[in-house]
Amino acid sequence: MSKFVIRKVSSGVMFNLKAGNGQVIATSEIYSNESACRKGIESVVKNAPDAKVEDQTEEGFKSISNPKFEVYKDKAGEFRFRLKAKNGENIAASEGYKAKASCMNGIESVKKNAPKAEIVEE
């Protein structure tokens, strides 16, 4: 069963979306309080299933409207994605992947798992 895990960190509160196997598939920013963090989770649940994918690693990619998953390469040359809400705010981000296909699988996992994930506190 997938779950959003809310945890306190030194500078606030954040969440990780974990797949049924316990792997972290998306991470939030750090929020100032738990209420804001829970709103971030609501936004992921609402936006992820229908978000289109904008592949910024392709030359001449076309910008699409939010909500969307942006696929990009980081400074280390790894593939990552970030989920942007309708208002353009980043609401979740991935780890780095060596292969683009793995990154795309991560997006599909968020789309599939977020809507039915339970919320737990760590």
Coordinates of C-alpha atoms in Angstrom, one line a residue:
M1 CA 0.0 0.0 0.0
S2 CA 1.4 3.4 -1.0
K3 CA 1.6 6.2 1.6
F4 CA 2.5 9.8 2.2
V5 CA 4.8 9.9 5.1
I6 CA 4.8 13.2 6.9
R7 CA 7.9 14.0 9.0
K8 CA 9.3 16.8 10.9
V9 CA 12.8 18.1 10.0
S10 CA 14.9 20.8 11.6
S11 CA 13.5 23.6 9.5
G12 CA 9.8 22.5 9.2
V13 CA 7.7 19.6 7.9
M14 CA 7.9 17.6 4.7
F15 CA 6.4 14.5 3.1
N16 CA 7.7 11.6 1.0
L17 CA 5.4 9.5 -1.2
K18 CA 6.4 5.9 -0.9
A19 CA 5.3 3.1 -3.2
G20 CA 4.0 -0.2 -1.7
N21 CA 7.5 -1.6 -1.7
G22 CA 8.7 1.3 0.5
Q23 CA 10.7 3.1 -2.2
V24 CA 10.4 6.9 -2.1
I25 CA 9.0 8.0 -5.4
A26 CA 8.5 11.7 -4.7
T27 CA 9.5 14.2 -2.1
S28 CA 8.1 17.6 -1.1
E29 CA 9.6 20.9 -0.3
I30 CA 9.9 21.8 3.4
Y31 CA 6.8 23.5 4.7
S32 CA 6.6 25.7 7.8
N33 CA 3.9 23.6 9.5
E34 CA 2.0 20.4 9.2
S35 CA -1.2 22.0 7.9
A36 CA 0.7 23.5 4.9
C37 CA 2.3 20.1 4.3
R38 CA -1.1 18.3 4.3
K39 CA -2.3 20.9 1.7
G40 CA 0.7 20.0 -0.4
I41 CA -0.3 16.3 -0.2
E42 CA -3.8 17.2 -1.3
S43 CA -2.4 19.1 -4.2
V44 CA -0.3 16.1 -5.3
V45 CA -3.4 13.8 -5.0
K46 CA -5.5 16.3 -7.1
N47 CA -2.9 17.2 -9.7
A48 CA -0.8 14.0 -10.4
P49 CA -3.3 11.7 -12.1
D50 CA -4.1 14.0 -15.0
A51 CA -0.8 15.9 -15.3
K52 CA 0.8 15.8 -18.7
V53 CA 4.6 15.3 -19.1
E54 CA 6.9 18.1 -20.5
D55 CA 10.1 16.4 -21.5
Q56 CA 12.7 19.2 -21.2
T57 CA 15.5 16.8 -22.2
E58 CA 14.3 16.8 -25.8
E59 CA 15.6 19.5 -28.1
G60 CA 12.9 22.0 -29.0
F61 CA 10.5 20.7 -26.4
K62 CA 7.1 22.4 -26.3
S63 CA 6.1 24.0 -23.0
I64 CA 2.7 22.8 -21.8
S65 CA 0.3 24.2 -19.2
N66 CA 0.2 23.2 -15.6
P67 CA -0.4 20.9 -13.9
K68 CA 2.5 18.9 -15.4
F69 CA 5.5 16.8 -14.7
E70 CA 8.7 18.4 -15.9
V71 CA 11.4 15.9 -16.9
Y72 CA 14.9 17.4 -16.9
K73 CA 18.6 16.5 -16.4
D74 CA 20.4 17.7 -13.3
K75 CA 24.0 18.9 -13.0
A76 CA 25.2 15.4 -12.5
G77 CA 23.5 14.3 -15.8
E78 CA 20.8 12.3 -14.0
F79 CA 17.1 12.4 -15.0
R80 CA 14.6 13.9 -12.5
F81 CA 11.0 15.0 -12.5
R82 CA 9.1 17.7 -10.6
L83 CA 5.3 18.0 -10.4
K84 CA 3.9 21.4 -10.8
A85 CA 0.4 22.4 -9.6
K86 CA -2.1 24.3 -11.7
N87 CA -0.6 27.6 -10.2
G88 CA 2.9 26.7 -11.2
E89 CA 4.2 25.8 -7.7
N90 CA 6.5 22.8 -7.4
I91 CA 4.7 20.3 -5.2
A92 CA 6.8 17.2 -5.5
A93 CA 10.2 16.1 -6.9
S94 CA 12.0 12.9 -7.6
E95 CA 15.4 11.5 -6.9
G96 CA 18.0 11.3 -9.7
Y97 CA 17.7 8.4 -12.2
K98 CA 20.5 7.2 -14.4
A99 CA 18.0 6.2 -17.2
K100 CA 15.2 8.3 -18.6
A101 CA 12.9 5.2 -18.7
S102 CA 13.3 4.9 -14.9
C103 CA 12.3 8.5 -14.5
M104 CA 9.3 8.0 -16.7
N105 CA 8.3 4.9 -14.6
G106 CA 8.6 7.1 -11.5
I107 CA 6.1 9.6 -13.0
E108 CA 3.7 6.7 -13.7
S109 CA 4.1 5.4 -10.2
V110 CA 3.2 8.8 -8.7
K111 CA 0.2 9.1 -11.0
K112 CA -1.0 5.6 -9.9
N113 CA -0.1 5.7 -6.2
A114 CA -0.8 9.2 -5.1
P115 CA -4.7 9.1 -5.3
K116 CA -5.0 6.1 -3.0
A117 CA -2.1 6.6 -0.7
E118 CA -2.8 6.8 3.0
I119 CA -1.3 9.6 5.1
V120 CA 0.9 8.6 8.1
E121 CA 3.1 10.6 10.4
E122 CA 6.7 9.5 11.2

